Every structure is written in C-alpha cells, then in structure tokens.
Short mmCIF file of C-alpha atoms (C1' of nucleotides) in Angstrom, two decimals:
data_model
loop_
_atom_site.label_atom_id
_atom_site.label_comp_id
_atom_site.label_asym_id
_atom_site.label_seq_id
_atom_site.Cartn_x
_atom_site.Cartn_y
_atom_site.Cartn_z
CA UNK A 1 0.00 0.00 0.00
CA UNK A 2 1.40 3.34 -1.00
CA UNK A 3 1.87 6.06 1.53
CA UNK A 4 -1.68 7.11 1.53
CA UNK A 5 -1.08 8.72 4.80
CA UNK A 6 -3.43 11.62 4.73
CA UNK A 7 -1.29 14.37 6.02
CA UNK A 8 -3.95 16.86 6.67
CA UNK A 9 -7.20 15.80 8.08
CA UNK A 10 -8.09 12.33 8.64
CA UNK A 11 -11.27 12.50 6.81
CA UNK A 12 -12.25 10.08 9.32
CA UNK A 13 -13.39 12.91 11.35
CA UNK A 14 -10.42 13.45 13.51
CA UNK A 15 -7.46 15.48 12.74
CA UNK A 16 -5.59 13.94 15.57
CA UNK A 17 -4.88 10.71 13.92
CA UNK A 18 -3.48 12.36 10.91
CA UNK A 19 -1.01 14.60 12.62
CA UNK A 20 1.39 11.80 12.95
CA UNK A 21 2.25 10.17 9.72
CA UNK A 22 2.41 6.55 10.39
CA UNK A 23 1.82 4.24 7.61
CA UNK A 24 -0.24 1.45 8.93
CA UNK A 25 1.90 -1.45 8.60
CA UNK A 26 5.53 -1.26 8.02
CA UNK A 27 6.12 2.29 8.98
CA UNK A 28 9.40 3.98 9.18
CA UNK A 29 8.81 7.02 11.19
CA UNK A 30 10.83 9.87 12.45
CA UNK A 31 8.23 11.95 14.18
CA UNK A 32 7.26 12.59 17.75
CA UNK A 33 7.37 8.87 18.14
CA UNK A 34 11.05 8.94 18.76
CA UNK A 35 10.11 9.98 22.27
CA UNK A 36 9.07 6.39 22.87
CA UNK A 37 12.44 5.05 21.92
CA UNK A 38 13.83 6.23 25.23
CA UNK A 39 11.63 3.85 27.12
CA UNK A 40 11.80 0.89 24.76
CA UNK A 41 13.87 -2.20 25.47
CA UNK A 42 14.96 -4.64 22.80
CA UNK A 43 13.87 -8.26 23.17
CA UNK A 44 14.59 -11.32 21.05
CA UNK A 45 12.43 -14.38 20.57
CA UNK A 46 13.06 -17.68 18.87
CA UNK A 47 10.78 -19.28 16.32
CA UNK A 48 7.38 -20.20 17.82
CA UNK A 49 8.27 -18.60 21.13
CA UNK A 50 5.47 -16.80 22.90
CA UNK A 51 5.86 -13.05 23.32
CA UNK A 52 2.76 -12.83 25.43
CA UNK A 53 -0.11 -15.19 26.04
CA UNK A 54 -3.83 -14.92 26.37
CA UNK A 55 -4.64 -13.79 29.90
CA UNK A 56 -1.27 -12.16 30.53
CA UNK A 57 -1.39 -8.62 31.89
CA UNK A 58 -1.39 -6.16 29.01
CA UNK A 59 1.31 -3.98 30.47
CA UNK A 60 3.28 -3.11 27.38
CA UNK A 61 3.15 -2.76 23.62
CA UNK A 62 5.73 -3.72 21.03
CA UNK A 63 7.24 -2.72 17.74
CA UNK A 64 8.77 -5.30 15.44
CA UNK A 65 12.38 -4.62 14.51
CA UNK A 66 12.95 -7.75 12.46
CA UNK A 67 11.07 -10.93 11.74
CA UNK A 68 7.33 -11.54 11.82
CA UNK A 69 4.96 -11.87 14.75
CA UNK A 70 1.58 -13.58 14.64
CA UNK A 71 -1.33 -12.42 16.78
CA UNK A 72 -3.51 -15.43 17.46
CA UNK A 73 -6.16 -17.04 19.57
CA UNK A 74 -7.01 -20.65 20.30
CA UNK A 75 -10.40 -22.18 20.84
CA UNK A 76 -10.77 -24.86 23.49
CA UNK A 77 -10.56 -27.71 20.98
CA UNK A 78 -7.34 -26.45 19.45
CA UNK A 79 -8.68 -24.52 16.49
CA UNK A 80 -6.52 -21.46 15.96
CA UNK A 81 -7.23 -18.13 14.38
CA UNK A 82 -4.48 -15.71 13.43
CA UNK A 83 -5.80 -12.18 13.51
CA UNK A 84 -2.72 -10.55 12.06
CA UNK A 85 0.90 -10.89 11.04
CA UNK A 86 3.16 -8.02 12.06
CA UNK A 87 6.30 -7.42 10.03
CA UNK A 88 9.18 -5.14 10.87
CA UNK A 89 8.10 -1.60 11.58
CA UNK A 90 4.65 -2.65 12.71
CA UNK A 91 3.31 -2.35 16.23
CA UNK A 92 1.24 -4.80 18.20
CA UNK A 93 -0.12 -5.28 21.67
CA UNK A 94 -1.62 -1.80 21.81
CA UNK A 95 -5.05 -3.29 21.86
CA UNK A 96 -6.49 -5.04 24.83
CA UNK A 97 -6.59 -3.31 28.14
CA UNK A 98 -6.16 -5.22 31.35
CA UNK A 99 -5.31 -8.63 30.05
CA UNK A 100 -4.41 -10.09 26.69
CA UNK A 101 -7.25 -11.48 24.64
CA UNK A 102 -5.01 -12.82 21.90
CA UNK A 103 -1.47 -14.07 22.23
CA UNK A 104 1.60 -13.03 20.24
CA UNK A 105 4.15 -15.51 18.93
CA UNK A 106 7.31 -15.33 16.87
CA UNK A 107 6.85 -16.79 13.39
CA UNK A 108 10.59 -17.08 12.94
CA UNK A 109 13.41 -15.46 14.90
CA UNK A 110 12.16 -12.05 15.93
CA UNK A 111 13.52 -8.86 17.44
CA UNK A 112 11.10 -6.39 18.98
CA UNK A 113 11.16 -3.31 21.11
CA UNK A 114 9.02 -3.45 24.23
CA UNK A 115 7.41 -0.26 25.52
CA UNK A 116 5.99 -0.51 29.05
CA UNK A 117 2.53 0.88 29.48
CA UNK A 118 3.37 3.02 32.48
CA UNK A 119 6.15 4.88 30.70
CA UNK A 120 3.99 5.22 27.62
CA UNK A 121 1.24 6.84 29.57
CA UNK A 122 3.63 9.21 31.22
CA UNK A 123 4.96 10.28 27.84
CA UNK A 124 1.47 10.75 26.52
CA UNK A 125 0.55 12.92 29.45
CA UNK A 126 3.53 15.10 28.67
CA UNK A 127 2.82 15.20 24.97
CA UNK A 128 -0.75 14.54 23.86
CA UNK A 129 0.34 14.39 20.25
CA UNK A 130 1.68 10.94 20.93
CA UNK A 131 -1.76 9.71 21.75
CA UNK A 132 -2.87 10.74 18.31
CA UNK A 133 -0.15 8.69 16.76
CA UNK A 134 -1.11 5.61 18.67
CA UNK A 135 -4.68 6.26 17.73
CA UNK A 136 -3.77 6.36 14.08
CA UNK A 137 -2.07 3.00 14.34
CA UNK A 138 -5.20 1.57 15.87
CA UNK A 139 -7.34 3.09 13.17
CA UNK A 140 -5.27 1.49 10.48
CA UNK A 141 -5.47 -1.82 12.28
CA UNK A 142 -9.22 -1.43 12.39
CA UNK A 143 -9.36 -0.68 8.68
CA UNK A 144 -7.37 -3.83 8.00
CA UNK A 145 -9.56 -5.84 10.32
CA UNK A 146 -12.62 -4.77 8.38
CA UNK A 147 -11.21 -5.89 5.08
CA UNK A 148 -10.24 -9.18 6.69
CA UNK A 149 -13.76 -9.66 7.97
CA UNK A 150 -15.08 -9.15 4.46
CA UNK A 151 -12.54 -11.67 3.24
CA UNK A 152 -13.51 -14.24 5.85
CA UNK A 153 -17.20 -13.62 5.61
CA UNK A 154 -17.87 -13.42 1.92
CA UNK A 155 -14.93 -14.60 -0.16
CA UNK A 156 -14.18 -18.04 -1.58
CA UNK A 157 -10.95 -19.90 -0.87
CA UNK A 158 -9.29 -18.69 -4.09
CA UNK A 159 -10.39 -15.14 -3.50
CA UNK A 160 -9.03 -15.20 0.05
CA UNK A 161 -5.66 -16.48 -1.01
CA UNK A 162 -5.39 -14.05 -3.93
CA UNK A 163 -6.44 -11.18 -1.73
CA UNK A 164 -3.94 -12.20 0.92
CA UNK A 165 -1.12 -12.41 -1.62
CA UNK A 166 -2.00 -8.96 -2.90
CA UNK A 167 -2.00 -7.64 0.66
CA UNK A 168 1.43 -9.13 1.26
CA UNK A 169 2.64 -7.78 -2.04
CA UNK A 170 1.51 -4.24 -1.24
CA UNK A 171 3.12 -4.42 2.18
CA UNK A 172 6.34 -5.32 0.44
CA UNK A 173 6.25 -2.44 -1.95
CA UNK A 174 4.63 -4.43 -4.75
CA UNK A 175 7.82 -6.27 -5.53
CA UNK A 176 7.36 -9.12 -7.97
CA UNK A 177 8.67 -11.66 -5.52
CA UNK A 178 6.77 -11.78 -2.26
CA UNK A 179 8.57 -13.01 0.83
CA UNK A 180 6.15 -15.28 2.65
CA UNK A 181 7.65 -15.63 6.08
CA UNK A 182 4.86 -17.74 7.57
CA UNK A 183 4.04 -21.40 7.01
CA UNK A 184 1.12 -22.72 5.00
CA UNK A 185 -0.54 -23.60 8.26
CA UNK A 186 -0.24 -20.03 9.48
CA UNK A 187 -1.76 -18.76 6.25
CA UNK A 188 -4.59 -21.26 6.57
CA UNK A 189 -5.35 -20.21 10.13
CA UNK A 190 -5.33 -16.59 9.06
CA UNK A 191 -7.66 -17.11 6.10
CA UNK A 192 -10.05 -19.51 7.80
CA UNK A 193 -9.04 -22.41 5.54
CA UNK A 194 -7.10 -25.66 5.91
CA UNK A 195 -3.50 -26.20 4.96
CA UNK A 196 -4.57 -28.46 2.13
CA UNK A 197 -6.88 -25.88 0.63
CA UNK A 198 -4.20 -23.21 0.73
CA UNK A 199 -1.82 -25.59 -1.04
CA UNK A 200 -4.36 -26.53 -3.66
CA UNK A 201 -5.22 -22.92 -4.41
CA UNK A 202 -1.56 -22.00 -4.70
CA UNK A 203 -1.00 -24.97 -7.00
CA UNK A 204 -3.95 -23.88 -9.12
CA UNK A 205 -2.58 -20.34 -9.36
CA UNK A 206 0.76 -21.79 -10.37
CA UNK A 207 -0.82 -24.03 -12.97
CA UNK A 208 -2.70 -21.06 -14.39
CA UNK A 209 0.49 -18.98 -14.50
CA UNK A 210 -0.73 -16.33 -12.07
CA UNK A 211 2.22 -16.98 -9.83
CA UNK A 212 5.35 -19.06 -9.61
CA UNK A 213 6.81 -20.49 -6.43
CA UNK A 214 10.58 -20.23 -6.62
CA UNK A 215 11.03 -21.22 -2.98
CA UNK A 216 8.87 -22.47 -0.17
CA UNK A 217 8.76 -18.98 1.23
CA UNK A 218 8.73 -16.90 -1.92
CA UNK A 219 5.94 -16.33 -4.36
CA UNK A 220 6.44 -14.51 -7.62
CA UNK A 221 3.52 -12.59 -9.05
CA UNK A 222 3.42 -13.36 -12.77
CA UNK A 223 0.04 -11.89 -13.66
CA UNK A 224 -1.00 -9.23 -11.22
CA UNK A 225 -4.07 -8.22 -13.19
CA UNK A 226 -5.40 -11.76 -13.13
CA UNK A 227 -4.63 -12.08 -9.45
CA UNK A 228 -6.51 -8.85 -8.79
CA UNK A 229 -9.41 -10.08 -10.86
CA UNK A 230 -9.69 -12.98 -8.45
CA UNK A 231 -8.90 -11.32 -5.16
CA UNK A 232 -9.66 -7.65 -5.30
CA UNK A 233 -12.48 -6.46 -3.09
CA UNK B 1 -27.94 1.38 36.93
CA UNK B 2 -25.90 2.00 33.90
CA UNK B 3 -28.35 1.66 31.14
CA UNK B 4 -25.78 2.27 28.53
CA UNK B 5 -24.24 -1.06 28.07
CA UNK B 6 -23.00 -0.59 24.59
CA UNK B 7 -20.26 -3.06 24.75
CA UNK B 8 -20.45 -4.20 21.25
CA UNK B 9 -18.13 -2.43 19.01
CA UNK B 10 -19.07 -1.52 15.65
CA UNK B 11 -16.17 -2.88 13.90
CA UNK B 12 -16.58 0.10 11.90
CA UNK B 13 -17.61 3.11 13.84
CA UNK B 14 -16.53 3.55 17.33
CA UNK B 15 -19.51 1.94 18.61
CA UNK B 16 -19.14 1.72 22.28
CA UNK B 17 -19.05 4.85 24.19
CA UNK B 18 -17.51 3.14 27.10
CA UNK B 19 -15.72 6.12 28.48
CA UNK B 20 -18.56 8.42 27.99
CA UNK B 21 -21.75 8.52 29.83
CA UNK B 22 -24.30 9.39 27.31
CA UNK B 23 -27.30 8.88 29.45
CA UNK B 24 -28.49 12.30 30.49
CA UNK B 25 -28.97 11.35 34.07
CA UNK B 26 -25.42 10.28 34.58
CA UNK B 27 -23.73 12.66 32.25
CA UNK B 28 -21.08 14.36 34.26
CA UNK B 29 -20.06 17.90 33.87
CA UNK B 30 -16.47 16.86 33.58
CA UNK B 31 -17.12 14.60 30.68
CA UNK B 32 -15.15 16.13 27.86
CA UNK B 33 -17.29 14.45 25.28
CA UNK B 34 -20.28 16.64 25.91
CA UNK B 35 -18.34 19.26 24.02
CA UNK B 36 -19.24 17.44 20.84
CA UNK B 37 -22.93 17.86 21.43
CA UNK B 38 -22.69 21.53 20.56
CA UNK B 39 -21.69 20.74 17.01
CA UNK B 40 -23.98 17.78 16.38
CA UNK B 41 -27.09 17.98 14.23
CA UNK B 42 -29.92 15.48 14.39
CA UNK B 43 -30.78 13.56 11.22
CA UNK B 44 -33.50 11.01 10.53
CA UNK B 45 -33.42 8.15 8.05
CA UNK B 46 -36.09 5.73 6.89
CA UNK B 47 -35.69 1.98 6.73
CA UNK B 48 -33.00 0.91 4.24
CA UNK B 49 -32.07 4.50 3.56
CA UNK B 50 -28.38 5.16 2.98
CA UNK B 51 -26.66 7.39 5.54
CA UNK B 52 -23.47 7.42 3.54
CA UNK B 53 -22.20 5.31 0.70
CA UNK B 54 -18.94 3.75 -0.29
CA UNK B 55 -16.80 6.41 -1.93
CA UNK B 56 -18.56 9.36 -0.28
CA UNK B 57 -16.31 11.91 1.37
CA UNK B 58 -15.79 10.96 4.99
CA UNK B 59 -16.50 14.38 6.37
CA UNK B 60 -18.46 13.54 9.49
CA UNK B 61 -19.11 10.89 12.09
CA UNK B 62 -22.35 9.87 13.73
CA UNK B 63 -23.90 8.71 16.96
CA UNK B 64 -27.06 6.64 16.94
CA UNK B 65 -29.91 8.11 18.96
CA UNK B 66 -32.51 5.49 18.13
CA UNK B 67 -32.79 2.57 15.79
CA UNK B 68 -30.02 0.43 14.33
CA UNK B 69 -27.50 1.21 11.61
CA UNK B 70 -25.64 -1.38 9.56
CA UNK B 71 -22.12 -0.80 8.28
CA UNK B 72 -21.69 -2.78 5.11
CA UNK B 73 -19.81 -3.35 1.90
CA UNK B 74 -20.79 -4.90 -1.39
CA UNK B 75 -18.64 -6.94 -3.73
CA UNK B 76 -19.02 -6.41 -7.45
CA UNK B 77 -21.32 -9.42 -7.88
CA UNK B 78 -23.70 -8.32 -5.17
CA UNK B 79 -22.37 -10.28 -2.22
CA UNK B 80 -22.69 -8.17 0.88
CA UNK B 81 -20.82 -8.17 4.15
CA UNK B 82 -22.08 -6.35 7.21
CA UNK B 83 -19.16 -5.35 9.40
CA UNK B 84 -21.26 -4.10 12.29
CA UNK B 85 -24.63 -3.13 13.62
CA UNK B 86 -24.74 0.07 15.66
CA UNK B 87 -27.49 0.49 18.21
CA UNK B 88 -28.45 3.59 20.09
CA UNK B 89 -25.57 5.15 21.92
CA UNK B 90 -23.00 3.74 19.54
CA UNK B 91 -20.90 5.75 17.10
CA UNK B 92 -19.93 5.02 13.55
CA UNK B 93 -18.20 6.60 10.60
CA UNK B 94 -15.14 7.62 12.59
CA UNK B 95 -12.81 5.24 10.92
CA UNK B 96 -12.70 6.25 7.30
CA UNK B 97 -10.01 8.52 6.01
CA UNK B 98 -10.71 10.51 2.87
CA UNK B 99 -13.56 8.52 1.51
CA UNK B 100 -15.89 5.88 2.86
CA UNK B 101 -14.78 2.31 2.45
CA UNK B 102 -18.00 0.85 3.82
CA UNK B 103 -21.46 2.35 3.61
CA UNK B 104 -23.94 2.96 6.41
CA UNK B 105 -27.65 2.19 6.09
CA UNK B 106 -30.66 2.40 8.35
CA UNK B 107 -31.91 -1.05 9.39
CA UNK B 108 -35.25 0.42 10.43
CA UNK B 109 -36.25 4.02 11.09
CA UNK B 110 -33.19 5.68 12.59
CA UNK B 111 -32.28 8.92 14.32
CA UNK B 112 -28.64 9.91 14.50
CA UNK B 113 -26.56 12.91 15.41
CA UNK B 114 -24.10 14.02 12.79
CA UNK B 115 -20.82 15.59 13.85
CA UNK B 116 -18.93 17.36 11.06
CA UNK B 117 -15.28 16.61 10.83
CA UNK B 118 -14.12 20.21 10.77
CA UNK B 119 -15.85 21.14 14.00
CA UNK B 120 -14.66 17.94 15.60
CA UNK B 121 -11.09 18.70 14.71
CA UNK B 122 -11.39 22.15 16.16
CA UNK B 123 -12.74 20.80 19.43
CA UNK B 124 -9.95 18.31 19.67
CA UNK B 125 -7.35 20.96 19.10
CA UNK B 126 -8.84 22.87 22.01
CA UNK B 127 -9.04 19.85 24.24
CA UNK B 128 -6.56 17.04 23.62
CA UNK B 129 -8.29 14.87 26.18
CA UNK B 130 -10.95 14.20 23.59
CA UNK B 131 -8.42 12.52 21.40
CA UNK B 132 -7.35 10.19 24.13
CA UNK B 133 -10.89 9.13 24.87
CA UNK B 134 -11.50 8.42 21.22
CA UNK B 135 -8.37 6.34 21.14
CA UNK B 136 -9.71 4.07 23.83
CA UNK B 137 -12.98 3.73 22.02
CA UNK B 138 -11.15 2.76 18.86
CA UNK B 139 -9.18 0.14 20.73
CA UNK B 140 -12.37 -1.27 22.14
CA UNK B 141 -13.76 -1.47 18.65
CA UNK B 142 -10.70 -3.23 17.36
CA UNK B 143 -11.07 -5.82 20.08
CA UNK B 144 -14.58 -6.55 18.88
CA UNK B 145 -13.44 -6.77 15.29
CA UNK B 146 -10.90 -9.38 16.30
CA UNK B 147 -13.50 -11.53 17.99
CA UNK B 148 -15.64 -11.27 14.88
CA UNK B 149 -12.75 -12.38 12.73
CA UNK B 150 -12.32 -15.41 14.96
CA UNK B 151 -16.01 -16.09 14.58
CA UNK B 152 -15.89 -15.85 10.80
CA UNK B 153 -12.63 -17.67 10.41
CA UNK B 154 -12.89 -20.61 12.73
CA UNK B 155 -16.44 -21.12 13.98
CA UNK B 156 -19.18 -23.33 12.55
CA UNK B 157 -22.59 -22.00 11.58
CA UNK B 158 -24.16 -22.92 14.92
CA UNK B 159 -21.28 -21.45 16.85
CA UNK B 160 -21.50 -18.20 14.92
CA UNK B 161 -25.21 -17.81 15.51
CA UNK B 162 -24.95 -18.70 19.20
CA UNK B 163 -22.04 -16.32 19.64
CA UNK B 164 -23.94 -13.57 17.86
CA UNK B 165 -27.01 -14.08 20.03
CA UNK B 166 -24.85 -13.90 23.14
CA UNK B 167 -23.27 -10.71 21.86
CA UNK B 168 -26.69 -9.19 21.25
CA UNK B 169 -27.83 -10.35 24.65
CA UNK B 170 -24.92 -8.70 26.41
CA UNK B 171 -25.51 -5.50 24.52
CA UNK B 172 -29.03 -5.56 25.84
CA UNK B 173 -28.09 -6.04 29.45
CA UNK B 174 -28.47 -9.82 29.32
CA UNK B 175 -32.23 -9.59 29.29
CA UNK B 176 -33.95 -12.89 28.62
CA UNK B 177 -35.67 -11.58 25.56
CA UNK B 178 -33.33 -10.21 22.93
CA UNK B 179 -34.65 -7.61 20.54
CA UNK B 180 -33.34 -8.54 17.10
CA UNK B 181 -33.87 -5.43 15.05
CA UNK B 182 -32.29 -6.73 11.87
CA UNK B 183 -33.61 -9.24 9.34
CA UNK B 184 -32.41 -12.81 8.92
CA UNK B 185 -30.67 -11.68 5.77
CA UNK B 186 -28.78 -9.00 7.68
CA UNK B 187 -27.70 -11.56 10.26
CA UNK B 188 -26.57 -13.92 7.51
CA UNK B 189 -24.51 -11.23 5.81
CA UNK B 190 -22.94 -10.36 9.14
CA UNK B 191 -22.05 -13.93 10.05
CA UNK B 192 -20.90 -15.01 6.61
CA UNK B 193 -23.79 -17.46 6.19
CA UNK B 194 -26.94 -17.68 4.08
CA UNK B 195 -30.43 -16.77 5.22
CA UNK B 196 -31.41 -20.42 5.08
CA UNK B 197 -28.58 -21.51 7.32
CA UNK B 198 -29.40 -18.85 9.89
CA UNK B 199 -33.02 -20.00 9.88
CA UNK B 200 -32.09 -23.64 10.20
CA UNK B 201 -29.74 -22.98 13.11
CA UNK B 202 -32.34 -20.89 14.89
CA UNK B 203 -34.90 -23.64 14.32
CA UNK B 204 -32.49 -26.20 15.71
CA UNK B 205 -31.86 -24.07 18.79
CA UNK B 206 -35.61 -23.75 19.21
CA UNK B 207 -36.13 -27.47 18.82
CA UNK B 208 -33.42 -28.11 21.41
CA UNK B 209 -34.99 -25.63 23.80
CA UNK B 210 -32.02 -23.30 23.89
CA UNK B 211 -34.20 -20.44 22.75
CA UNK B 212 -37.78 -19.61 21.90
CA UNK B 213 -38.86 -17.20 19.22
CA UNK B 214 -41.88 -15.28 20.50
CA UNK B 215 -41.83 -12.86 17.57
CA UNK B 216 -39.94 -12.50 14.34
CA UNK B 217 -37.72 -9.93 15.96
CA UNK B 218 -37.47 -11.28 19.47
CA UNK B 219 -35.51 -14.24 20.72
CA UNK B 220 -35.83 -15.53 24.24
CA UNK B 221 -32.83 -17.20 25.80
CA UNK B 222 -34.10 -20.32 27.57
CA UNK B 223 -30.81 -22.03 28.33
CA UNK B 224 -27.97 -19.59 28.49
CA UNK B 225 -25.44 -22.13 29.67
CA UNK B 226 -26.14 -24.38 26.71
CA UNK B 227 -25.97 -21.44 24.33
CA UNK B 228 -22.62 -20.46 25.79
CA UNK B 229 -21.41 -24.02 25.47
CA UNK B 230 -22.04 -23.71 21.75
CA UNK B 231 -20.99 -20.17 21.06
CA UNK B 232 -18.54 -18.99 23.66
CA UNK B 233 -15.03 -18.36 22.42
"C1'" DC C 1 -59.45 -10.72 2.33
"C1'" DG C 2 -55.60 -11.18 -0.43
"C1'" DC C 3 -51.15 -9.59 -1.45
"C1'" DC C 4 -46.28 -9.38 -0.55
"C1'" DA C 5 -42.05 -9.43 1.63
"C1'" DG C 6 -39.74 -11.96 4.74
"C1'" DT C 7 -39.21 -16.45 6.80
"C1'" DT C 8 -39.09 -21.37 7.12
"C1'" DT C 9 -38.45 -26.02 5.47
"C1'" DG C 10 -36.98 -29.62 2.31
"C1'" DA C 11 -34.19 -31.89 -1.47
"C1'" DC C 12 -30.13 -31.77 -3.66
"C1'" DC C 13 -25.39 -30.02 -4.71
"C1'" DA C 14 -20.64 -28.39 -4.28
"C1'" DA C 15 -16.79 -26.06 -1.97
"C1'" DG C 16 -13.88 -27.09 1.08
"C1'" DA C 17 -12.70 -30.28 5.09
"C1'" DT C 18 -10.92 -34.59 6.40
"C1'" DC C 19 -8.23 -38.60 5.90
"C1'" DA C 20 -4.35 -40.71 3.90
"C1'" DA C 21 -0.23 -41.12 1.18
"C1'" DC C 22 3.72 -39.39 -0.72
"C1'" DG C 23 7.59 -35.96 -1.69
"C1'" DC C 24 11.37 -33.43 -0.29
"C1'" DA C 25 14.81 -30.85 1.92
"C1'" DA C 26 17.24 -30.17 6.24
"C1'" DG C 27 19.16 -32.06 9.93
"C1'" DT C 28 21.30 -36.08 12.81
"C1'" DG C 29 23.94 -39.69 14.11
"C1'" DG C 30 26.38 -43.88 13.20
"C1'" DC D 1 29.21 -39.63 3.91
"C1'" DC D 2 25.19 -41.80 3.76
"C1'" DA D 3 20.95 -44.10 6.07
"C1'" DC D 4 17.33 -42.40 8.87
"C1'" DT D 5 14.40 -39.20 10.88
"C1'" DT D 6 11.57 -35.15 11.04
"C1'" DG D 7 8.80 -31.45 9.71
"C1'" DC D 8 6.58 -29.21 5.98
"C1'" DG D 9 4.38 -29.21 1.79
"C1'" DT D 10 1.74 -31.32 -1.97
"C1'" DT D 11 -1.65 -34.35 -4.02
"C1'" DG D 12 -5.51 -37.55 -4.23
"C1'" DA D 13 -9.98 -39.86 -2.54
"C1'" DT D 14 -13.83 -39.35 0.08
"C1'" DC D 15 -17.05 -37.04 3.26
"C1'" DT D 16 -19.65 -33.13 5.47
"C1'" DT D 17 -21.20 -28.67 6.17
"C1'" DG D 18 -23.38 -25.30 4.49
"C1'" DG D 19 -24.95 -23.37 -0.07
"C1'" DT D 20 -28.42 -23.48 -3.82
"C1'" DC D 21 -32.80 -24.09 -5.65
"C1'" DA D 22 -37.52 -24.50 -4.90
"C1'" DA D 23 -41.75 -24.46 -2.58
"C1'" DA D 24 -44.70 -23.53 1.31
"C1'" DC D 25 -45.84 -20.68 5.19
"C1'" DT D 26 -46.74 -16.25 8.04
"C1'" DG D 27 -47.78 -11.95 9.42
"C1'" DG D 28 -48.60 -7.23 8.34
"C1'" DC D 29 -51.07 -4.10 5.84
"C1'" DG D 30 -53.64 -2.03 2.05
#
DNA sequence: CGCCAGTTTGACCAAGATCAACGCAAGTGG
DNA sequence: CCACTTGCGTTGATCTTGGTCAAACTGGCG
C-alpha cells in the first residue's frame, strides 16, 4: 500500500490521527514517536516462542524490529485463528486493556522493542500528540480488520488467497517476488481455511500462471491483473 | 444502573461509548465528550435509507440516537458483508479517512446525530483529552473486530449464531428476551452465512430448547449455559 | 381478504474439510 | 558420507457442512 497517509485531516473525522504520519503497517517514522524510543527495550524471541499469552497482563506494547509476529487465539478444541501478522516496523499489543485477549508468537526469529505501558502513559501525558499517533495506528489496524472480515465472511478460498497475496505484495512495496515468512498452516489459520486448501489454491494459481513459487517462502507474481481479478475487493 | 451497556463495538464506527456517559442522568459535567454535542445535528433516516455510501467523502461521524444502523460493503457481484450493527448510543463513521470504504444504512427508522469533521477537529485541538478518549474507544472497537474475525474464520454456523445471540444479549443487558432489530438476511450477511442456514440454526436451537422465538424480531434465551457451550469463544 | 415481503423447510449439490499417502529438503547420528 | 528421521508441503480420494434451488408458510397491511 502506497503512503496514503493523509497528512492533513483524517477524513475520518479526527485530525488527531493524521497529525502523525504513520503508515499502517511497516512504517518507518521519524516523528514525535522517537520519544518512545527512550523507554523501549529490545527483546529477542526464537521461532514459535510466545511473546505474550492470552490472559497475561497487558502492560506493554511492542514494535517489530525484524522478523514476523503472529497475533492469534485458540479455541478450546485447538482450532486457531491468526488475527494478524506483524512485520518489521509494525506495532502490536496496543489493543487489549487489562489482560491479553489474543497471544503473540514469533513466526521465525524475531527482534522487537518493548514499551511498558506506564512509561507510555507518562509520555502521553507530557505530549498529547503521541496519543494521536497511537490512535492512528489503531485506526489502520481497524481498517485492515474490516477488510479481513469481508474476506472471511464473503470470499471463496481462491479469493481469500489471492487477496492475501495482494495484501502481502503491497506491504512489500509491490515487488514481484513476495517473501512469505509464515508457514502454509499459518496462512490457513489466518484465512479460515485448511493447509490443504491453501496448497491446492496456490497450485492452481501456479498451474494457471498467475504466480510461480521459486522457494517455499517466496511467491512470484506473474500476472498481477489476473490475481486482482480474483482477489480484489 | 448504567443503562448504557454498549459493549459491542461496531467494527466500523466507534460503537461503544464506554468512556462516555451518554445517558443524560449520569452525564457528568467533567465529561469532555459533551463538548461534541454543541456541534452535532440530528438527522432522521427511513428503513434501508443510505446514511453514507462507499466512496462518499468521509466528512463527518455519527452517533445513533434510536434505531439500528448497519455498516456494510458490497462486492461487485452483489455479495454483501455487514461489518457491524450500531445500536443507540454507539458511534460510527469515525474510521474512514478521505472517503468511505463501507457504507452505512438504516436497518429500520433511525435517528442519529451528525458531527462534522471540521468542527470535531477544532474541538480536539482545544481539548486534547478528547483525542485520548476516542483512542480508547477505537481500541475497544478493534477488540470486537478481532473476535468477529475469529467467529468468521474458525467457527461453525451454529457457533456463529450462538455467539452472535450472546453478543446481542450482552448489549441488551443480558435480558432474557433479545430484541433482534435486523432481518435474517442481515444476520446472515454479518455472520458469513446464508439466510437459510441462519433459519435452520435458529430452528435447531428452538427445537433443542435453547431459545424460543416469540416474535420474528425477538428471541428468548431459555438455556444460556447451553448457548454459551455452543458459542462462547 | 388477499397480497407481498420476509421467513421457514426440504431436497439436492458443491466447496472445502478430512483422511491418507507421498515428496522433499534439512538435519542427525552412526 | 550416507541411512534415517523429522517437519513441511503437496496431491488424491472421500465425506460433510453449508450453499443453492424450490416451494410452502406467516404476518402485516392495504
């Protein structure tokens, strides 16, 4: 997604969110947010390690420095849903107050910065502009969540996968070759499908020359128009 | 007795006014949100009337006074997804930047207050506290969107319907008889099901004595524990 | 009373899930 | 250095849930 970061008013109704230019996902920023860096501490996690779990106290938020984090929730019988993948530059854990509703896990090796809630609130009290920035992040998350609900609620398997690939592609600056850091199982649990269906759809896209799969974790977009025809909202 | 439960988030608008007491009786002088009331204008809409449409400029946000609003999006072939229902007390239309991504329609006759963006921005500049309150509301909304994604992505038809009924019930103060203002078709498009499936599930619940259906738009919860066993996350 | 939109029910169908092999590349240890 | 394991990923056969199509029912409302 291009930097559609509304500089002036968030037409959304609130200027506040637009004062800080944070592109939703992978944002490099240099604004008032640097204030937070003073209170952040770097943490590293190994593949599949839990960063926080459901029920933990929500006493901090995080920004991904490198790697990918998955935000997920388990049902009692083991079914898993992955609400989001956070790549470097993205923030997570800002939601939920009190205790965690979802958990956060490292997809591969991950480095994050951890910002304690108490220090964050102190900074915000000193500089209300920061609150607007955090708000903007949340708004973008909400916008993404809405598109994902549409995807889950009303799209077929092929449409979901195509739409997901396009989302990944945009996040990665529309490069031809998409880096897919997560496993097929992760993708399935994010799209509300099974591993097998994700595989079959990818194979079908490959057969139809929409994509090629040079490596297990790379996907090359061969025919973007066709992919959009399938997966565009 | 806090009559304003409004826990459900419109995935789209900032539905819940959790931080704000809207009810006149309890509205506190210190509540910064009352500032908005000065700039709001009341609008009425008839059943199925469009409040705003996809692509419209997002130059205002709304609060529902009475009735129910649905926030929805259409795919090219007519499939519809309803991201949220907003009941009285809830807000919507805050989330779009620039132009509307979803549209808002009146489920039945609806009265709303419309708050222009420009005036809202001015108020926030004068009182940064407003921004912080809105941030919390947004977070609350995001939390609801995440639960809905889980519902769409990993729950069966029965689980979705049960979970939805429980959500409605909580919104309405856990009264035994739930007022269901929207049609079966609206419910289906919200839960990612068909009208027929929604009907069948409701009939099954009725047959199994989990609920009774005294009127087309009322559902009585007969066995809450059983309903929770089916639909609780 | 009869129409009409919304709802309910039934019979059948298909998208995607489940179950089961099989492939394949990256370790691991003898 | 090569068998053996292990963890993903892919593919195929079959089954199930929920969708589709069709018809009957219901409750408002003129």
